[in-house]
């Protein structure tokens, strides 16, 4: 049983489809701020296949009362909650000097207060993992000071929550993944800003299958935070504030990810999550991502 916040957004639906395709008898709860329209209901009806189930709840993830009621209701009905994909987020591009406090706070709420609310509601839940969908904008992006701050909070919170877990005060591994722009799904971006970003950093929008493989690779490592980038190796930034890089290139260079490392990480999880990862184990050590350069930097 998995919970996906921002579940009807591009990445939420993308990961919902992936889970249902990979997990036997997969069960998913999607949440979003808006009511379920007929159009959205049609989208949901295409997700579930034989043996799987998808439910949608209208929940404002930044509302403590709504979240604290949602989590126990999921566990009460389904008996468990294995993992959380916190995909909810809002962008409102503009220079910070032109933004009102209300506009700034609106962008912060789903990622800052939403993350906190999920953590508090899961204090007694035996999670396998909580994945925080952060962004490479945490390193800075034009017109996104508020969004960068919100994602930076997620990055630090993952480390904080893992310290709590190490002390026995919280359950489940937490990882914050700083995603780039995806080709399909994810936040939309002004074409002019995208062009500037590509020209100055070399970072390109991520193909769906590359992103999914990156996700499993991230989940297969016991780390707090991972930055995933894709682009031209000649122009990708070389001086980033991280201490380890795993790189795949077009010549299909073998990544040094031992089998025992992958298996050890999979064994941390309960059966449902282990099955999900076992089916994708080859992706964790895949050496053919069909892109010019692919980096996970932690």
Short mmCIF file of C-alpha atoms in Angstrom, two decimals:
data_model
loop_
_atom_site.label_atom_id
_atom_site.label_comp_id
_atom_site.label_asym_id
_atom_site.label_seq_id
_atom_site.Cartn_x
_atom_site.Cartn_y
_atom_site.Cartn_z
CA UNK A 1 0.00 0.00 0.00
CA UNK A 2 1.48 3.30 -1.12
CA UNK A 3 0.40 6.92 -0.71
CA UNK A 4 1.16 9.45 -3.44
CA UNK A 5 0.55 13.11 -2.64
CA UNK A 6 -0.06 15.35 -5.62
CA UNK A 7 -1.28 12.10 -7.10
CA UNK A 8 -3.06 13.53 -10.12
CA UNK A 9 -0.09 15.63 -11.18
CA UNK A 10 2.26 14.52 -13.92
CA UNK A 11 4.81 12.75 -11.72
CA UNK A 12 2.17 11.43 -9.34
CA UNK A 13 0.36 9.63 -12.15
CA UNK A 14 3.62 8.47 -13.69
CA UNK A 15 4.72 6.78 -10.47
CA UNK A 16 1.24 5.42 -9.81
CA UNK A 17 1.35 3.64 -13.16
CA UNK A 18 4.83 2.32 -12.45
CA UNK A 19 3.88 0.88 -9.06
CA UNK A 20 0.76 -0.80 -10.40
CA UNK A 21 2.76 -2.33 -13.25
CA UNK A 22 5.52 -3.64 -11.01
CA UNK A 23 3.82 -4.56 -7.72
CA UNK A 24 1.66 -7.67 -7.46
CA UNK A 25 -1.79 -6.69 -6.16
CA UNK A 26 -0.60 -3.10 -5.91
CA UNK A 27 -2.74 -0.70 -3.91
CA UNK A 28 -2.40 3.06 -4.15
CA UNK A 29 -3.95 6.06 -2.45
CA UNK A 30 -3.70 9.30 -4.42
CA UNK A 31 -4.34 12.67 -2.82
CA UNK A 32 -4.83 16.15 -4.22
CA UNK A 33 -6.30 19.50 -3.22
CA UNK A 34 -9.02 19.53 -5.86
CA UNK A 35 -12.23 17.55 -6.08
CA UNK A 36 -12.37 14.50 -8.33
CA UNK A 37 -13.92 15.60 -11.63
CA UNK A 38 -15.33 13.28 -14.27
CA UNK A 39 -12.20 13.79 -16.35
CA UNK A 40 -9.95 12.84 -13.44
CA UNK A 41 -12.15 9.86 -12.65
CA UNK A 42 -11.60 8.61 -16.20
CA UNK A 43 -7.84 8.90 -15.66
CA UNK A 44 -8.08 6.86 -12.47
CA UNK A 45 -10.18 4.19 -14.15
CA UNK A 46 -7.38 3.59 -16.65
CA UNK A 47 -4.81 3.00 -13.90
CA UNK A 48 -6.20 0.03 -12.03
CA UNK A 49 -5.89 -3.40 -13.61
CA UNK A 50 -6.86 -6.85 -12.37
CA UNK A 51 -5.72 -7.34 -8.80
CA UNK A 52 -4.79 -3.69 -8.21
CA UNK A 53 -6.69 -0.81 -6.64
CA UNK A 54 -6.51 2.99 -6.79
CA UNK A 55 -8.36 5.40 -4.52
CA UNK A 56 -8.41 9.18 -4.50
CA UNK A 57 -8.91 11.48 -1.52
CA UNK A 58 -9.29 15.23 -1.65
CA UNK A 59 -6.77 16.30 0.96
CA UNK A 60 -4.81 19.50 1.48
CA UNK A 61 -1.46 18.07 2.53
CA UNK A 62 -0.59 21.33 4.29
CA UNK A 63 -3.62 20.93 6.59
CA UNK A 64 -2.52 19.10 9.74
CA UNK A 65 -6.00 17.92 10.69
CA UNK A 66 -6.68 16.45 7.24
CA UNK A 67 -3.36 14.60 7.10
CA UNK A 68 -3.59 13.33 10.67
CA UNK A 69 -6.98 11.88 9.78
CA UNK A 70 -5.92 10.43 6.43
CA UNK A 71 -2.99 8.26 7.55
CA UNK A 72 -4.81 6.35 10.32
CA UNK A 73 -7.79 5.82 8.01
CA UNK A 74 -5.53 4.21 5.38
CA UNK A 75 -3.93 1.88 7.91
CA UNK A 76 -7.28 1.12 9.50
CA UNK A 77 -8.81 0.12 6.18
CA UNK A 78 -5.86 -1.60 4.51
CA UNK A 79 -3.87 -2.80 7.51
CA UNK A 80 -0.62 -1.16 6.44
CA UNK A 81 1.11 1.70 4.66
CA UNK A 82 4.41 0.67 3.06
CA UNK A 83 5.64 3.86 1.49
CA UNK A 84 4.94 7.51 0.76
CA UNK A 85 5.75 9.41 -2.42
CA UNK A 86 5.47 13.09 -1.52
CA UNK A 87 5.04 14.64 -4.99
CA UNK A 88 2.83 17.60 -4.06
CA UNK A 89 4.17 21.02 -4.94
CA UNK A 90 3.34 24.44 -6.35
CA UNK A 91 5.40 26.86 -8.42
CA UNK A 92 4.72 30.54 -9.02
CA UNK A 93 7.66 31.97 -10.93
CA UNK A 94 8.54 35.58 -10.29
CA UNK A 95 11.43 37.55 -8.89
CA UNK A 96 11.35 37.51 -5.11
CA UNK A 97 11.25 41.31 -4.83
CA UNK A 98 7.97 41.24 -6.73
CA UNK A 99 6.33 38.54 -4.62
CA UNK A 100 3.98 39.13 -1.74
CA UNK A 101 4.41 37.18 1.52
CA UNK A 102 1.19 35.33 0.71
CA UNK A 103 2.54 34.19 -2.66
CA UNK A 104 5.79 33.04 -1.05
CA UNK A 105 4.02 31.08 1.69
CA UNK A 106 1.68 29.43 -0.81
CA UNK A 107 4.67 27.85 -2.55
CA UNK A 108 6.23 26.75 0.75
CA UNK A 109 3.15 25.09 2.23
CA UNK A 110 2.91 21.73 0.39
CA UNK A 111 6.60 20.94 0.65
CA UNK A 112 7.37 22.40 4.07
CA UNK A 113 4.21 22.00 6.11
CA UNK A 114 3.11 19.03 4.01
CA UNK A 115 6.34 17.15 4.74
CA UNK A 116 6.07 17.96 8.44
CA UNK A 117 2.43 16.85 8.58
CA UNK A 118 3.22 13.53 6.91
CA UNK A 119 6.05 12.91 9.33
CA UNK A 120 3.91 13.63 12.37
CA UNK A 121 1.04 11.49 11.12
CA UNK A 122 3.39 8.54 10.50
CA UNK A 123 5.10 8.50 13.90
CA UNK A 124 3.55 5.13 14.73
CA UNK A 125 3.40 3.74 11.19
CA UNK A 126 5.87 1.03 10.15
CA UNK A 127 6.89 2.60 6.82
CA UNK A 128 9.49 1.10 4.52
CA UNK A 129 10.32 4.48 3.02
CA UNK A 130 9.27 8.07 2.51
CA UNK A 131 10.42 9.63 -0.76
CA UNK A 132 10.43 13.42 -0.90
CA UNK A 133 10.23 14.75 -4.44
CA UNK A 134 12.60 17.69 -4.28
CA UNK A 135 14.05 19.57 -7.24
CA UNK A 136 17.38 20.69 -8.63
CA UNK A 137 15.96 24.19 -8.19
CA UNK A 138 17.20 23.85 -4.60
CA UNK A 139 20.56 24.85 -6.12
CA UNK A 140 18.97 28.02 -7.48
CA UNK A 141 16.63 28.76 -10.37
CA UNK A 142 15.44 31.98 -11.97
CA UNK A 143 12.25 33.28 -10.36
CA UNK A 144 12.04 30.34 -7.94
CA UNK A 145 13.57 31.53 -4.67
CA UNK A 146 10.52 30.31 -2.74
CA UNK A 147 10.46 26.97 -4.56
CA UNK A 148 14.20 26.54 -3.97
CA UNK A 149 13.71 27.20 -0.26
CA UNK A 150 10.85 24.70 -0.08
CA UNK A 151 12.92 22.00 -1.75
CA UNK A 152 15.91 22.81 0.43
CA UNK A 153 13.72 22.17 3.45
CA UNK A 154 12.84 18.73 2.09
CA UNK A 155 16.52 17.93 1.59
CA UNK A 156 17.40 18.79 5.18
CA UNK A 157 14.29 17.13 6.57
CA UNK A 158 15.24 13.79 5.01
CA UNK A 159 18.50 13.79 6.97
CA UNK A 160 16.69 14.88 10.14
CA UNK A 161 14.08 12.14 9.84
CA UNK A 162 16.74 9.50 9.24
CA UNK A 163 18.48 10.60 12.44
CA UNK A 164 15.20 10.11 14.27
CA UNK A 165 14.85 6.66 12.72
CA UNK A 166 18.37 5.75 13.85
CA UNK A 167 17.31 6.68 17.39
CA UNK A 168 14.18 4.55 17.14
CA UNK A 169 11.93 7.62 17.18
CA UNK A 170 10.67 7.21 13.61
CA UNK A 171 10.26 4.36 11.14
CA UNK A 172 11.27 3.98 7.51
CA UNK A 173 14.12 5.37 5.46
CA UNK A 174 13.64 8.87 4.05
CA UNK A 175 15.28 10.08 0.87
CA UNK A 176 14.97 13.45 -0.83
CA UNK A 177 15.53 13.28 -4.59
CA UNK A 178 16.44 16.51 -6.37
CA UNK A 179 14.85 15.88 -9.75
CA UNK A 180 15.53 17.89 -12.89
CA UNK A 181 12.71 18.80 -15.26
CA UNK A 182 11.06 15.70 -16.73
CA UNK A 183 10.14 15.52 -20.42
CA UNK A 184 6.69 14.23 -19.47
CA UNK A 185 5.13 14.97 -16.11
CA UNK A 186 6.43 17.24 -13.42
CA UNK A 187 6.27 21.00 -13.20
CA UNK A 188 5.91 23.11 -16.32
CA UNK A 189 8.57 25.72 -16.98
CA UNK A 190 8.74 28.85 -19.10
CA UNK A 191 10.44 27.91 -22.42
CA UNK A 192 12.75 30.92 -22.21
CA UNK A 193 13.92 29.95 -18.72
CA UNK A 194 14.37 26.35 -19.85
CA UNK A 195 16.59 27.49 -22.73
CA UNK A 196 18.73 29.59 -20.39
CA UNK A 197 19.08 26.65 -17.99
CA UNK A 198 20.11 24.27 -20.76
CA UNK A 199 22.64 26.70 -22.20
CA UNK A 200 24.24 27.60 -18.87
CA UNK A 201 24.24 24.21 -17.11
CA UNK A 202 23.95 21.61 -19.84
CA UNK A 203 21.10 19.97 -17.93
CA UNK A 204 18.36 18.55 -20.16
CA UNK A 205 14.77 17.38 -19.45
CA UNK A 206 14.76 13.78 -18.26
CA UNK A 207 13.11 11.01 -20.31
CA UNK A 208 10.53 9.01 -18.37
CA UNK A 209 12.28 5.64 -18.41
CA UNK A 210 15.58 7.21 -17.43
CA UNK A 211 13.88 8.91 -14.51
CA UNK A 212 12.24 5.68 -13.34
CA UNK A 213 15.53 3.83 -13.48
CA UNK A 214 17.14 6.66 -11.54
CA UNK A 215 14.43 6.37 -8.90
CA UNK A 216 15.12 2.70 -8.26
CA UNK A 217 18.83 3.36 -8.14
CA UNK A 218 18.26 6.11 -5.57
CA UNK A 219 16.02 3.90 -3.47
CA UNK A 220 18.66 1.19 -3.57
CA UNK A 221 21.14 3.39 -1.69
CA UNK A 222 20.97 4.19 2.00
CA UNK A 223 21.45 7.94 1.64
CA UNK A 224 19.53 11.04 2.72
CA UNK A 225 19.61 13.01 -0.52
CA UNK A 226 20.40 12.45 -4.19
CA UNK A 227 20.62 14.97 -7.02
CA UNK A 228 19.81 13.45 -10.41
CA UNK A 229 20.89 15.28 -13.54
CA UNK A 230 20.92 14.44 -17.23
CA UNK A 231 22.61 16.32 -20.01
CA UNK A 232 25.82 16.82 -21.94
CA UNK A 233 28.86 15.78 -19.93
CA UNK A 234 30.99 18.52 -21.48
CA UNK A 235 28.84 21.27 -19.97
CA UNK A 236 27.38 19.68 -16.83
CA UNK A 237 28.62 21.49 -13.72
CA UNK A 238 31.74 19.90 -12.27
CA UNK A 239 31.74 21.78 -8.97
CA UNK A 240 28.59 20.76 -7.11
CA UNK A 241 28.32 20.61 -3.30
CA UNK A 242 28.04 16.83 -3.08
CA UNK A 243 30.59 14.17 -2.28
CA UNK A 244 29.97 11.22 -4.55
CA UNK A 245 28.95 10.78 -8.17
CA UNK A 246 27.66 7.69 -9.97
CA UNK A 247 27.73 8.32 -13.70
CA UNK A 248 26.34 6.53 -16.73
CA UNK A 249 27.42 7.61 -20.20
CA UNK A 250 26.54 6.79 -23.77
CA UNK A 251 29.39 4.29 -24.01
CA UNK A 252 27.49 2.15 -21.50
CA UNK A 253 30.16 2.38 -18.86
CA UNK A 254 29.50 -0.09 -16.07
CA UNK A 255 28.48 1.55 -12.81
CA UNK A 256 30.13 0.14 -9.71
CA UNK A 257 27.03 -0.99 -7.84
CA UNK A 258 27.67 -4.45 -6.37
CA UNK A 259 24.88 -7.00 -6.37
CA UNK A 260 25.23 -7.44 -2.61
CA UNK A 261 24.65 -3.70 -2.10
CA UNK A 262 21.38 -3.78 -4.01
CA UNK A 263 20.16 -6.95 -2.31
CA UNK A 264 21.06 -5.61 1.13
CA UNK A 265 18.98 -2.49 0.56
CA UNK A 266 16.02 -4.49 -0.74
CA UNK A 267 16.09 -6.72 2.34
CA UNK A 268 15.39 -3.67 4.52
CA UNK A 269 11.82 -3.51 3.28
CA UNK A 270 8.60 -5.38 3.96
CA UNK A 271 7.41 -7.99 1.39
CA UNK A 272 5.32 -5.60 -0.74
CA UNK A 273 8.19 -3.15 -1.21
CA UNK A 274 10.76 -5.92 -1.63
CA UNK A 275 8.69 -7.37 -4.46
CA UNK A 276 8.45 -3.96 -6.12
CA UNK A 277 12.22 -3.54 -6.02
CA UNK A 278 13.10 -7.13 -6.88
CA UNK A 279 11.17 -6.80 -10.15
CA UNK A 280 13.22 -3.72 -10.93
CA UNK A 281 16.57 -4.99 -9.61
CA UNK A 282 18.11 -4.99 -13.08
CA UNK A 283 17.26 -1.31 -13.37
CA UNK A 284 19.26 -0.61 -10.23
CA UNK A 285 22.41 -1.78 -11.93
CA UNK A 286 21.38 -1.01 -15.52
CA UNK A 287 24.24 0.27 -17.65
CA UNK A 288 22.20 1.33 -20.66
CA UNK A 289 20.14 4.45 -20.06
CA UNK A 290 20.12 5.77 -23.63
CA UNK A 291 21.33 9.24 -22.77
CA UNK A 292 24.51 11.21 -23.23
CA UNK A 293 25.16 11.56 -19.53
CA UNK A 294 23.33 10.57 -16.39
CA UNK A 295 24.51 11.43 -12.90
CA UNK A 296 23.37 10.73 -9.40
CA UNK A 297 25.22 12.96 -6.99
CA UNK A 298 24.91 12.50 -3.28
#
